[in-house]
Every structure is written in C-alpha cells, then in structure tokens.
C-alpha cells in the first residue's frame, strides 16, 4: 500500500538501555541502565527509572501544533506528520541502597515501577518504588528570583586557587601589633581571595517581608527590596565600615567576615557579628555602624596562632533583646557576652553557660590554643 500524502513517517527502531550517545567500545555502567518507563495519561510527559535509583522526567515539545491530546487524536484518526519530540525536564534521586536488618537482605535502589497520578495545581505527581519502599513525588516549576551576583568580574579573579598553609612561613613570620605578619609571601591572595565574596547570612525584615538583608565574607551588609528586579543597583542599600589607613593586614578580610545578622524588633537596626566584634547598624545611616562592641579583643595579637589552628574561622551567632536595649553573642570557653546598646550605656557582662551561672566582668585570657582561657574577676550571679 502506498502511504498517503502527508502520512506518518516510517518508524525507525533503535534498541538502547541508557540515555545519551555512547562512543564505540564505551562500557555501560549498571546504574545507568533503564529499569522502567511510563507515560502519563495525556502522553505529554514521560518518566523513566534506572538501576541507580534515579527518576528522569521528559516533556513533549510538539503538542502546540495539534489541538487536543494524542489519545484523542488517535481516536479521530488524525494524521500526525512527524514523531513526537520530548525534551529533558528534570531528574531526582528517588531511592538509595539500604539494608533490611530483620531479613538480613540488601535492598537495591533500582526503580521497579513508576505510576503517574492525577495532576493538580500545575504539579506533576507520580509514584516510584523499589523492592521495599513506595514513594510519592510532586514535581512543580517555581520561579526563582535572583538576589544578587556577589562576585566581581571573572577577569579580575585570575586564579582562584586554594590558599595553602605554606603561604605564611612559620620560620620567618613576625608578629605585629594589629595581629598581622610581616611576611610578604601573600602572592596567592592577589586576584584570588579578595575577589571572592560569599553570602554568609541572611535575614528578612520583621515588618516588611519584601525587604531582605544579607551579609558577605567581606564584612558588608546589603539591604534589598525583593519586589524589584534590579536588586543590586538601584533598589538596594549597602552598609560597610571604612578601613582606617594602614590598618589592613593579611587577616583583615578573614576577621571581617560576618557570621550572623539579626534585625531588631523595630526593624530599624541590624546587629552583625564578625570574629572579634559585634556591630549595630542603623538602616537609615550607611556611613558605618552606630555602635561597635569588642567581644574578645584580647585575641587580636594572636591572630597568626589562631590562623594556624583554624580557630580564626570559628563562627558565632548574635541576638537582640525584645526591648532592643541589649545585645548578646557567644564567645569561647562556654562564655557569652551581653552589652547594653542604649545611648550612653556602658553595660558589658560576661556570663558562663553552665548549671551554676557565674557572671564574669573581664576577659584576660592569653593562651593561643582552642581553649582560649578564662576571664578573671568572677562573682556569683
């Protein structure tokens, strides 16, 4: 019989147990072998499972050329001039290998069967099972809003190689008053570490949920309006403290990295914690913090030792009291500090977190190890 004009194209059959093209002689991994395949009711989505416990979803891309679903068109004997086209949609790990201790059996992660369920609210629902567990999955597309590109132009980051410990020679280093070293072997940092920024902490405004504040590893805080698209330029506000001339050292960026930020209850102030200090910021003033509290300033001359034993990378959290009159943060040796932040307040208290709380008035520890000493001046609370 002669195929009618505009009739279906001849089928070309090809056997394959895996996705993707394979080079000649390339060995097929057992975990990549497809173990089950299932179309949804409309034929617009295809799900496959493999022996590695993964589920891969595909969606049809040529349905806009025809009105109605494929099954309805087949009943109408509607001519389809080309084969359906599917594109990759998403994949996820459905099952992991496990051990049944009651039966002393190893349970493979291989997907035995996939069944589509009724879709609702634009989400795709399906069941997947291995030899033991049936799992229900819901797949839904959500719009992700890009907050900001923190890092600078890649042309300025010539070599983001990791910094090795030998960049500071232990035999030739000399201590300085601000905790820095006089060694000049910091060449690895140029174009590397200074050009990299990370989001280190984030907090939503307590009143305006569209406002978000986040901190960076460079010691800055940015307040943005999530309703706008140009978040990093015209609809954001940057808070950072200017460096004093001649104060920069090898450790400046490390100790300036903010580990935690918190909004005050009134939403006007932001509290931030870096390695050595607590800082209170007014969102109406971007010239610098309105108050700085020294948490353990006695460690500044020991920054080289703290860098060598990785203590300088320790992170601490912070918080404000409900009335906004005090701030608190953690320290070493089971201690935490409480400061008064109202105008003219000189309150600075050190408390020990144990079953017998003790109030300590000063920090005079001098040991450079992880056990960073205990303050003197202990009185019972």
mmCIF file of C-alpha atoms in Angstrom:
data_model
loop_
_atom_site.group_PDB
_atom_site.id
_atom_site.type_symbol
_atom_site.label_atom_id
_atom_site.label_comp_id
_atom_site.label_asym_id
_atom_site.label_seq_id
_atom_site.Cartn_x
_atom_site.Cartn_y
_atom_site.Cartn_z
ATOM 1 C CA UNK A 1 0.000 0.000 0.000
ATOM 2 C CA UNK A 2 1.181 3.499 -0.828
ATOM 3 C CA UNK A 3 1.334 5.835 2.121
ATOM 4 C CA UNK A 4 -0.999 8.803 1.742
ATOM 5 C CA UNK A 5 0.464 12.231 1.135
ATOM 6 C CA UNK A 6 1.286 13.828 4.438
ATOM 7 C CA UNK A 7 1.073 10.489 6.190
ATOM 8 C CA UNK A 8 3.183 9.406 9.151
ATOM 9 C CA UNK A 9 6.885 8.994 8.721
ATOM 10 C CA UNK A 10 8.238 5.438 8.776
ATOM 11 C CA UNK A 11 9.309 4.249 12.192
ATOM 12 C CA UNK A 12 12.993 3.751 12.856
ATOM 13 C CA UNK A 13 13.581 1.314 15.693
ATOM 14 C CA UNK A 14 16.668 1.543 17.856
ATOM 15 C CA UNK A 15 17.496 -0.515 20.942
ATOM 16 C CA UNK A 16 19.086 1.297 23.863
ATOM 17 C CA UNK A 17 19.222 0.643 27.586
ATOM 18 C CA UNK A 18 20.670 4.034 28.547
ATOM 19 C CA UNK A 19 20.197 7.680 27.594
ATOM 20 C CA UNK A 20 22.676 9.631 25.543
ATOM 21 C CA UNK A 21 25.088 8.758 22.806
ATOM 22 C CA UNK A 22 27.847 6.261 23.538
ATOM 23 C CA UNK A 23 31.209 6.102 21.864
ATOM 24 C CA UNK A 24 32.386 2.867 20.320
ATOM 25 C CA UNK A 25 33.650 0.493 22.980
ATOM 26 C CA UNK A 26 32.384 2.588 25.879
ATOM 27 C CA UNK A 27 31.255 0.364 28.731
ATOM 28 C CA UNK A 28 27.726 0.857 30.035
ATOM 29 C CA UNK A 29 27.505 1.340 33.785
ATOM 30 C CA UNK A 30 24.959 -0.871 35.507
ATOM 31 C CA UNK A 31 23.434 2.064 37.456
ATOM 32 C CA UNK A 32 22.638 3.855 34.160
ATOM 33 C CA UNK A 33 20.529 1.034 32.708
ATOM 34 C CA UNK A 34 16.857 1.967 32.430
ATOM 35 C CA UNK A 35 14.662 -0.335 34.515
ATOM 36 C CA UNK A 36 11.187 1.156 33.940
ATOM 37 C CA UNK A 37 9.427 3.658 31.703
ATOM 38 C CA UNK A 38 5.965 5.210 31.913
ATOM 39 C CA UNK A 39 3.943 7.836 30.014
ATOM 40 C CA UNK A 40 1.387 9.939 31.839
ATOM 41 C CA UNK A 41 -2.293 9.808 30.856
ATOM 42 C CA UNK A 42 -2.058 12.533 28.221
ATOM 43 C CA UNK A 43 1.186 11.298 26.724
ATOM 44 C CA UNK A 44 2.783 14.716 27.228
ATOM 45 C CA UNK A 45 5.189 13.573 29.954
ATOM 46 C CA UNK A 46 7.492 10.595 30.166
ATOM 47 C CA UNK A 47 9.154 9.222 33.310
ATOM 48 C CA UNK A 48 11.979 6.704 33.419
ATOM 49 C CA UNK A 49 13.681 4.970 36.310
ATOM 50 C CA UNK A 50 17.085 3.313 36.327
ATOM 51 C CA UNK A 51 19.047 0.848 38.419
ATOM 52 C CA UNK A 52 20.777 3.720 40.213
ATOM 53 C CA UNK A 53 17.517 4.779 41.871
ATOM 54 C CA UNK A 54 17.091 7.904 39.731
ATOM 55 C CA UNK A 55 13.904 9.150 38.083
ATOM 56 C CA UNK A 56 14.247 11.249 34.921
ATOM 57 C CA UNK A 57 11.322 13.241 33.523
ATOM 58 C CA UNK A 58 10.784 14.391 29.938
ATOM 59 C CA UNK A 59 8.097 16.647 28.494
ATOM 60 C CA UNK A 60 6.686 16.784 24.990
ATOM 61 C CA UNK A 61 7.508 19.892 22.971
ATOM 62 C CA UNK A 62 5.488 19.475 19.746
ATOM 63 C CA UNK A 63 1.958 19.427 21.192
ATOM 64 C CA UNK A 64 1.320 23.054 20.295
ATOM 65 C CA UNK A 65 0.991 22.003 16.650
ATOM 66 C CA UNK A 66 -2.118 19.929 17.355
ATOM 67 C CA UNK A 67 -5.308 20.673 19.217
ATOM 68 C CA UNK A 68 -6.159 18.068 21.830
ATOM 69 C CA UNK A 69 -4.266 15.199 23.409
ATOM 70 C CA UNK A 70 -2.562 12.421 21.477
ATOM 71 C CA UNK A 71 -5.062 9.795 22.631
ATOM 72 C CA UNK A 72 -7.990 11.873 21.316
ATOM 73 C CA UNK A 73 -6.219 12.435 18.019
ATOM 74 C CA UNK A 74 -5.642 8.693 17.614
ATOM 75 C CA UNK A 75 -9.370 8.039 18.061
ATOM 76 C CA UNK A 76 -10.084 10.637 15.384
ATOM 77 C CA UNK A 77 -7.552 9.036 13.037
ATOM 78 C CA UNK A 78 -5.888 12.440 12.857
ATOM 79 C CA UNK A 79 -2.731 12.281 10.719
ATOM 80 C CA UNK A 80 0.483 13.007 12.638
ATOM 81 C CA UNK A 81 3.150 14.069 10.202
ATOM 82 C CA UNK A 82 6.120 13.636 12.493
ATOM 83 C CA UNK A 83 7.140 11.691 15.545
ATOM 84 C CA UNK A 84 6.595 13.309 18.953
ATOM 85 C CA UNK A 85 9.525 15.253 20.368
ATOM 86 C CA UNK A 86 10.483 15.139 24.030
ATOM 87 C CA UNK A 87 12.985 17.214 25.933
ATOM 88 C CA UNK A 88 14.665 16.721 29.295
ATOM 89 C CA UNK A 89 12.711 18.322 32.145
ATOM 90 C CA UNK A 90 14.313 17.277 35.438
ATOM 91 C CA UNK A 91 15.648 14.342 37.428
ATOM 92 C CA UNK A 92 15.943 13.392 41.089
ATOM 93 C CA UNK A 93 17.283 10.609 43.258
ATOM 94 C CA UNK A 94 14.267 8.556 44.269
ATOM 95 C CA UNK A 95 15.798 5.632 46.201
ATOM 96 C CA UNK A 96 19.084 4.821 47.899
ATOM 97 C CA UNK A 97 20.510 1.383 48.694
ATOM 98 C CA UNK A 98 19.581 0.174 52.168
ATOM 99 C CA UNK A 99 19.800 -2.894 54.367
ATOM 100 C CA UNK A 100 16.886 -4.786 55.894
ATOM 101 C CA UNK A 101 18.226 -5.889 59.275
ATOM 102 C CA UNK A 102 15.170 -8.030 60.059
ATOM 103 C CA UNK A 103 15.606 -10.158 56.935
ATOM 104 C CA UNK A 104 19.360 -9.615 56.566
ATOM 105 C CA UNK A 105 18.867 -8.508 52.980
ATOM 106 C CA UNK A 106 20.392 -5.733 50.926
ATOM 107 C CA UNK A 107 17.699 -3.638 49.234
ATOM 108 C CA UNK A 108 18.742 -2.341 45.825
ATOM 109 C CA UNK A 109 17.992 1.216 44.804
ATOM 110 C CA UNK A 110 16.725 0.044 41.388
ATOM 111 C CA UNK A 111 13.378 1.568 40.378
ATOM 112 C CA UNK A 112 10.984 -1.292 39.612
ATOM 113 C CA UNK A 113 7.889 0.655 38.606
ATOM 114 C CA UNK A 114 6.643 4.211 38.053
ATOM 115 C CA UNK A 115 2.988 5.220 38.023
ATOM 116 C CA UNK A 116 1.636 8.688 37.228
ATOM 117 C CA UNK A 117 -1.030 10.163 39.496
ATOM 118 C CA UNK A 118 -3.647 12.808 38.851
ATOM 119 C CA UNK A 119 -2.041 16.241 38.437
ATOM 120 C CA UNK A 120 -3.238 19.180 40.493
ATOM 121 C CA UNK A 121 -2.437 22.897 40.579
ATOM 122 C CA UNK A 122 0.086 22.584 37.779
ATOM 123 C CA UNK A 123 2.177 19.995 39.614
ATOM 124 C CA UNK A 124 3.124 16.554 38.283
ATOM 125 C CA UNK A 125 2.560 13.679 40.710
ATOM 126 C CA UNK A 126 3.937 10.172 40.457
ATOM 127 C CA UNK A 127 4.759 7.064 42.463
ATOM 128 C CA UNK A 128 8.069 5.210 42.341
ATOM 129 C CA UNK A 129 9.078 2.008 44.081
ATOM 130 C CA UNK A 130 11.999 -0.313 44.583
ATOM 131 C CA UNK A 131 11.789 -3.745 46.247
ATOM 132 C CA UNK A 132 10.723 -2.264 49.582
ATOM 133 C CA UNK A 133 9.503 1.328 49.592
ATOM 134 C CA UNK A 134 6.893 3.204 47.553
ATOM 135 C CA UNK A 135 7.456 6.963 47.368
ATOM 136 C CA UNK A 136 5.102 9.713 46.256
ATOM 137 C CA UNK A 137 6.660 12.654 44.402
ATOM 138 C CA UNK A 138 5.333 16.033 43.355
ATOM 139 C CA UNK A 139 7.229 17.983 40.708
ATOM 140 C CA UNK A 140 6.409 21.630 40.226
ATOM 141 C CA UNK A 141 8.092 24.545 38.491
ATOM 142 C CA UNK A 142 8.715 27.603 40.626
ATOM 143 C CA UNK A 143 10.152 30.944 39.663
ATOM 144 C CA UNK A 144 13.442 31.598 41.391
ATOM 145 C CA UNK A 145 14.293 35.246 41.903
ATOM 146 C CA UNK A 146 17.953 36.086 41.566
ATOM 147 C CA UNK A 147 19.018 38.181 44.530
ATOM 148 C CA UNK A 148 22.473 39.322 43.521
ATOM 149 C CA UNK A 149 25.754 38.460 41.858
ATOM 150 C CA UNK A 150 28.160 38.970 44.730
ATOM 151 C CA UNK A 151 31.396 38.183 42.979
ATOM 152 C CA UNK A 152 33.269 40.614 40.811
ATOM 153 C CA UNK A 153 34.167 40.269 37.154
ATOM 154 C CA UNK A 154 35.879 36.968 36.445
ATOM 155 C CA UNK A 155 38.628 38.829 34.593
ATOM 156 C CA UNK A 156 39.772 40.218 37.940
ATOM 157 C CA UNK A 157 39.933 36.769 39.513
ATOM 158 C CA UNK A 158 42.955 35.474 37.671
ATOM 159 C CA UNK A 159 43.499 32.411 39.801
ATOM 160 C CA UNK A 160 41.092 31.284 42.466
ATOM 161 C CA UNK A 161 43.413 28.590 43.692
ATOM 162 C CA UNK A 162 43.084 27.444 47.298
ATOM 163 C CA UNK A 163 45.394 29.111 49.792
ATOM 164 C CA UNK A 164 47.826 26.604 51.204
ATOM 165 C CA UNK A 165 49.284 26.774 54.670
ATOM 166 C CA UNK A 166 52.751 27.381 53.347
ATOM 167 C CA UNK A 167 51.762 30.859 52.168
ATOM 168 C CA UNK A 168 52.911 32.051 55.600
ATOM 169 C CA UNK A 169 56.249 30.649 56.624
ATOM 170 C CA UNK A 170 56.318 29.709 60.298
ATOM 171 C CA UNK A 171 60.048 30.262 60.460
ATOM 172 C CA UNK A 172 60.120 33.807 59.094
ATOM 173 C CA UNK A 173 56.829 35.283 60.336
ATOM 174 C CA UNK A 174 56.914 38.257 62.678
ATOM 175 C CA UNK A 175 54.010 39.446 64.769
ATOM 176 C CA UNK A 176 52.708 42.987 64.555
ATOM 177 C CA UNK A 177 50.535 44.989 66.921
ATOM 178 C CA UNK A 178 47.383 44.554 64.836
ATOM 179 C CA UNK A 179 47.827 40.791 64.616
ATOM 180 C CA UNK A 180 49.310 40.797 61.133
ATOM 181 C CA UNK A 181 52.526 39.227 59.861
ATOM 182 C CA UNK A 182 55.406 40.919 58.112
ATOM 183 C CA UNK A 183 55.863 38.078 55.650
ATOM 184 C CA UNK A 184 55.486 39.251 52.045
ATOM 185 C CA UNK A 185 54.539 35.838 50.654
ATOM 186 C CA UNK A 186 50.880 36.712 50.059
ATOM 187 C CA UNK A 187 51.041 36.488 46.286
ATOM 188 C CA UNK A 188 48.363 33.807 46.193
ATOM 189 C CA UNK A 189 45.853 36.293 47.516
ATOM 190 C CA UNK A 190 46.145 38.758 44.634
ATOM 191 C CA UNK A 191 43.249 38.191 42.264
ATOM 192 C CA UNK A 192 42.157 35.199 44.320
ATOM 193 C CA UNK A 193 40.621 35.542 47.783
ATOM 194 C CA UNK A 194 39.932 39.312 47.698
ATOM 195 C CA UNK A 195 37.885 38.907 44.530
ATOM 196 C CA UNK A 196 35.579 36.260 46.043
ATOM 197 C CA UNK A 197 32.507 37.047 48.123
ATOM 198 C CA UNK A 198 30.001 34.601 49.650
ATOM 199 C CA UNK A 199 26.652 35.164 51.242
ATOM 200 C CA UNK A 200 27.277 34.291 54.792
ATOM 201 C CA UNK A 201 23.983 35.118 56.485
ATOM 202 C CA UNK A 202 20.534 36.425 55.567
ATOM 203 C CA UNK A 203 17.520 37.778 57.446
ATOM 204 C CA UNK A 204 14.115 39.090 56.400
ATOM 205 C CA UNK A 205 12.806 42.387 57.748
ATOM 206 C CA UNK A 206 10.494 41.755 60.740
ATOM 207 C CA UNK A 207 7.818 44.157 59.429
ATOM 208 C CA UNK A 208 8.277 44.452 55.656
ATOM 209 C CA UNK A 209 8.555 40.889 54.372
ATOM 210 C CA UNK A 210 9.746 42.102 50.972
ATOM 211 C CA UNK A 211 12.930 43.506 52.499
ATOM 212 C CA UNK A 212 15.915 41.174 52.871
ATOM 213 C CA UNK A 213 19.298 41.831 54.452
ATOM 214 C CA UNK A 214 22.298 39.631 53.791
ATOM 215 C CA UNK A 215 25.944 39.785 54.793
ATOM 216 C CA UNK A 216 29.112 38.874 52.937
ATOM 217 C CA UNK A 217 32.530 37.484 53.710
ATOM 218 C CA UNK A 218 33.921 40.999 53.158
ATOM 219 C CA UNK A 219 32.156 42.423 56.209
ATOM 220 C CA UNK A 220 29.431 44.287 54.329
ATOM 221 C CA UNK A 221 25.643 44.125 54.638
ATOM 222 C CA UNK A 222 23.234 44.759 51.783
ATOM 223 C CA UNK A 223 19.544 45.581 52.219
ATOM 224 C CA UNK A 224 17.426 44.807 49.151
ATOM 225 C CA UNK A 225 13.828 45.118 48.010
ATOM 226 C CA UNK A 226 12.660 41.697 46.783
ATOM 227 C CA UNK A 227 9.836 43.267 44.728
ATOM 228 C CA UNK A 228 12.280 44.859 42.312
ATOM 229 C CA UNK A 229 14.316 43.195 39.577
ATOM 230 C CA UNK A 230 17.471 45.322 39.624
ATOM 231 C CA UNK A 231 18.214 44.295 43.167
ATOM 232 C CA UNK A 232 21.910 45.011 43.255
ATOM 233 C CA UNK A 233 21.864 48.508 41.814
ATOM 234 C CA UNK A 234 19.055 50.966 42.242
ATOM 235 C CA UNK A 235 16.918 49.052 44.747
ATOM 236 C CA UNK A 236 19.479 48.072 47.364
ATOM 237 C CA UNK A 237 21.474 49.738 50.103
ATOM 238 C CA UNK A 238 24.999 48.805 51.126
ATOM 239 C CA UNK A 239 26.349 49.065 54.665
ATOM 240 C CA UNK A 240 30.073 48.749 55.264
ATOM 241 C CA UNK A 241 32.707 50.219 57.551
ATOM 242 C CA UNK A 242 35.588 52.149 56.048
ATOM 243 C CA UNK A 243 39.044 50.839 56.872
ATOM 244 C CA UNK A 244 41.439 53.055 58.759
ATOM 245 C CA UNK A 245 44.532 53.952 56.679
ATOM 246 C CA UNK A 246 47.360 51.497 57.264
ATOM 247 C CA UNK A 247 45.213 49.045 59.215
ATOM 248 C CA UNK A 248 44.932 46.337 56.515
ATOM 249 C CA UNK A 249 46.761 43.086 57.194
ATOM 250 C CA UNK A 250 46.649 39.506 55.957
ATOM 251 C CA UNK A 251 43.801 38.769 58.379
ATOM 252 C CA UNK A 252 41.619 41.816 57.667
ATOM 253 C CA UNK A 253 39.150 40.073 55.363
ATOM 254 C CA UNK A 254 39.083 36.893 57.460
ATOM 255 C CA UNK A 255 38.106 38.561 60.725
ATOM 256 C CA UNK A 256 35.730 40.945 58.916
ATOM 257 C CA UNK A 257 33.631 38.057 57.544
ATOM 258 C CA UNK A 258 30.160 38.313 59.089
ATOM 259 C CA UNK A 259 28.862 35.053 60.522
ATOM 260 C CA UNK A 260 25.392 36.191 61.614
ATOM 261 C CA UNK A 261 22.979 39.124 61.307
ATOM 262 C CA UNK A 262 19.732 39.882 63.127
ATOM 263 C CA UNK A 263 17.099 42.584 62.758
ATOM 264 C CA UNK A 264 15.943 44.477 65.816
ATOM 265 C CA UNK A 265 12.262 44.144 66.627
ATOM 266 C CA UNK A 266 11.550 47.656 65.349
ATOM 267 C CA UNK A 267 13.156 46.802 62.001
ATOM 268 C CA UNK A 268 15.379 49.891 62.048
ATOM 269 C CA UNK A 269 18.585 48.356 63.368
ATOM 270 C CA UNK A 270 20.661 45.376 62.230
ATOM 271 C CA UNK A 271 23.069 43.526 64.515
ATOM 272 C CA UNK A 272 26.053 41.772 62.910
ATOM 273 C CA UNK A 273 28.753 39.509 64.323
ATOM 274 C CA UNK A 274 32.238 39.074 62.900
ATOM 275 C CA UNK A 275 35.136 37.240 64.532
ATOM 276 C CA UNK A 276 36.148 39.916 67.059
ATOM 277 C CA UNK A 277 33.229 42.336 67.322
ATOM 278 C CA UNK A 278 29.506 42.963 67.425
ATOM 279 C CA UNK A 279 28.274 45.878 65.323
ATOM 280 C CA UNK A 280 24.956 47.689 65.406
ATOM 281 C CA UNK A 281 23.781 49.335 62.188
ATOM 282 C CA UNK A 282 21.034 51.884 61.534
ATOM 283 C CA UNK A 283 19.356 51.211 58.165
ATOM 284 C CA UNK A 284 18.910 54.973 57.752
ATOM 285 C CA UNK A 285 22.674 55.533 58.045
ATOM 286 C CA UNK A 286 25.044 53.774 55.642
ATOM 287 C CA UNK A 287 28.188 55.624 56.705
ATOM 288 C CA UNK A 288 29.140 52.955 59.250
ATOM 289 C CA UNK A 289 27.917 51.152 62.370
ATOM 290 C CA UNK A 290 26.357 53.261 65.110
ATOM 291 C CA UNK A 291 27.986 51.109 67.784
ATOM 292 C CA UNK A 292 30.817 48.548 67.938
ATOM 293 C CA UNK A 293 31.242 46.100 70.831
ATOM 294 C CA UNK A 294 34.576 44.319 71.400
ATOM 295 C CA UNK A 295 33.792 40.673 72.154
ATOM 296 C CA UNK A 296 37.297 39.252 72.641
ATOM 297 C CA UNK A 297 39.738 41.956 71.587
ATOM 298 C CA UNK A 298 42.472 40.220 73.582
ATOM 299 C CA UNK A 299 42.789 37.722 70.730
ATOM 300 C CA UNK A 300 43.896 40.300 68.146
ATOM 301 C CA UNK A 301 47.660 39.901 68.853
ATOM 302 C CA UNK A 302 47.245 36.114 68.490
ATOM 303 C CA UNK A 303 45.664 36.025 65.017
ATOM 304 C CA UNK A 304 48.649 34.192 63.498
ATOM 305 C CA UNK A 305 48.295 31.367 66.015
ATOM 306 C CA UNK A 306 44.531 31.285 65.545
ATOM 307 C CA UNK A 307 45.024 31.047 61.788
ATOM 308 C CA UNK A 308 47.383 28.092 62.114
ATOM 309 C CA UNK A 309 44.961 26.047 64.229
ATOM 310 C CA UNK A 310 41.882 27.199 62.205
ATOM 311 C CA UNK A 311 40.257 28.876 65.215
ATOM 312 C CA UNK A 312 40.097 32.133 63.264
ATOM 313 C CA UNK A 313 37.381 30.569 61.095
ATOM 314 C CA UNK A 314 35.062 29.816 64.032
ATOM 315 C CA UNK A 315 31.550 31.250 63.669
ATOM 316 C CA UNK A 316 29.403 32.885 66.343
ATOM 317 C CA UNK A 317 25.750 33.915 66.404
ATOM 318 C CA UNK A 318 24.160 37.046 67.873
ATOM 319 C CA UNK A 319 20.769 38.305 69.051
ATOM 320 C CA UNK A 320 18.966 41.343 70.454
ATOM 321 C CA UNK A 321 16.692 41.541 73.462
ATOM 322 C CA UNK A 322 12.998 42.093 72.858
ATOM 323 C CA UNK A 323 13.159 45.685 74.075
ATOM 324 C CA UNK A 324 16.199 46.390 71.891
ATOM 325 C CA UNK A 325 18.265 47.636 74.851
ATOM 326 C CA UNK A 326 20.800 44.795 74.921
ATOM 327 C CA UNK A 327 22.683 42.561 72.517
ATOM 328 C CA UNK A 328 24.301 39.173 73.136
ATOM 329 C CA UNK A 329 26.738 36.853 71.404
ATOM 330 C CA UNK A 330 28.784 33.741 72.087
ATOM 331 C CA UNK A 331 32.480 33.503 72.884
ATOM 332 C CA UNK A 332 34.971 30.805 73.828
ATOM 333 C CA UNK A 333 35.172 28.625 76.962
ATOM 334 C CA UNK A 334 31.390 28.306 77.380
ATOM 335 C CA UNK A 335 31.042 32.078 77.735
ATOM 336 C CA UNK A 336 28.714 34.610 76.146
ATOM 337 C CA UNK A 337 28.784 38.408 76.247
ATOM 338 C CA UNK A 338 25.909 40.817 76.876
ATOM 339 C CA UNK A 339 26.203 44.534 76.032
ATOM 340 C CA UNK A 340 23.903 47.480 76.594
ATOM 341 C CA UNK A 341 23.189 49.284 73.349
ATOM 342 C CA UNK A 342 21.064 52.182 74.556
ATOM 343 C CA UNK A 343 22.563 55.653 74.315
ATOM 344 C CA UNK A 344 25.199 56.218 76.989
ATOM 345 C CA UNK A 345 25.100 52.616 78.248
ATOM 346 C CA UNK A 346 28.413 51.066 79.349
ATOM 347 C CA UNK A 347 26.975 47.679 80.295
ATOM 348 C CA UNK A 348 29.299 44.811 79.345
ATOM 349 C CA UNK A 349 28.699 41.494 81.072
ATOM 350 C CA UNK A 350 30.248 38.063 80.550
ATOM 351 C CA UNK A 351 28.210 35.004 81.558
ATOM 352 C CA UNK A 352 29.143 31.348 81.694
ATOM 353 C CA UNK A 353 26.666 28.860 80.232
ATOM 354 C CA UNK A 354 26.554 26.000 82.753
ATOM 355 C CA UNK A 355 24.449 24.676 85.596
ATOM 356 C CA UNK A 356 25.984 27.184 88.017
ATOM 357 C CA UNK A 357 25.845 30.532 86.168
ATOM 358 C CA UNK A 358 28.685 32.886 87.035
ATOM 359 C CA UNK A 359 28.948 36.500 85.976
ATOM 360 C CA UNK A 360 32.411 37.483 84.781
ATOM 361 C CA UNK A 361 33.460 41.088 84.340
ATOM 362 C CA UNK A 362 36.543 40.921 82.133
ATOM 363 C CA UNK A 363 38.389 38.867 79.545
ATOM 364 C CA UNK A 364 42.121 38.440 80.171
ATOM 365 C CA UNK A 365 42.858 35.053 78.606
ATOM 366 C CA UNK A 366 46.260 34.688 76.988
ATOM 367 C CA UNK A 367 46.552 31.125 75.746
ATOM 368 C CA UNK A 368 46.551 30.840 71.933
ATOM 369 C CA UNK A 369 45.035 27.341 71.727
ATOM 370 C CA UNK A 370 41.407 26.373 71.170
ATOM 371 C CA UNK A 371 40.896 26.533 74.901
ATOM 372 C CA UNK A 372 41.263 30.282 74.918
ATOM 373 C CA UNK A 373 41.463 30.777 78.628
ATOM 374 C CA UNK A 374 39.060 32.014 81.284
ATOM 375 C CA UNK A 375 38.417 35.621 82.275
ATOM 376 C CA UNK A 376 39.206 36.833 85.730
ATOM 377 C CA UNK A 377 37.008 38.727 88.160
ATOM 378 C CA UNK A 378 34.437 36.046 88.885
ATOM 379 C CA UNK A 379 31.484 36.907 91.109
ATOM 380 C CA UNK A 380 28.422 34.804 91.775
ATOM 381 C CA UNK A 381 25.338 35.968 89.935
#
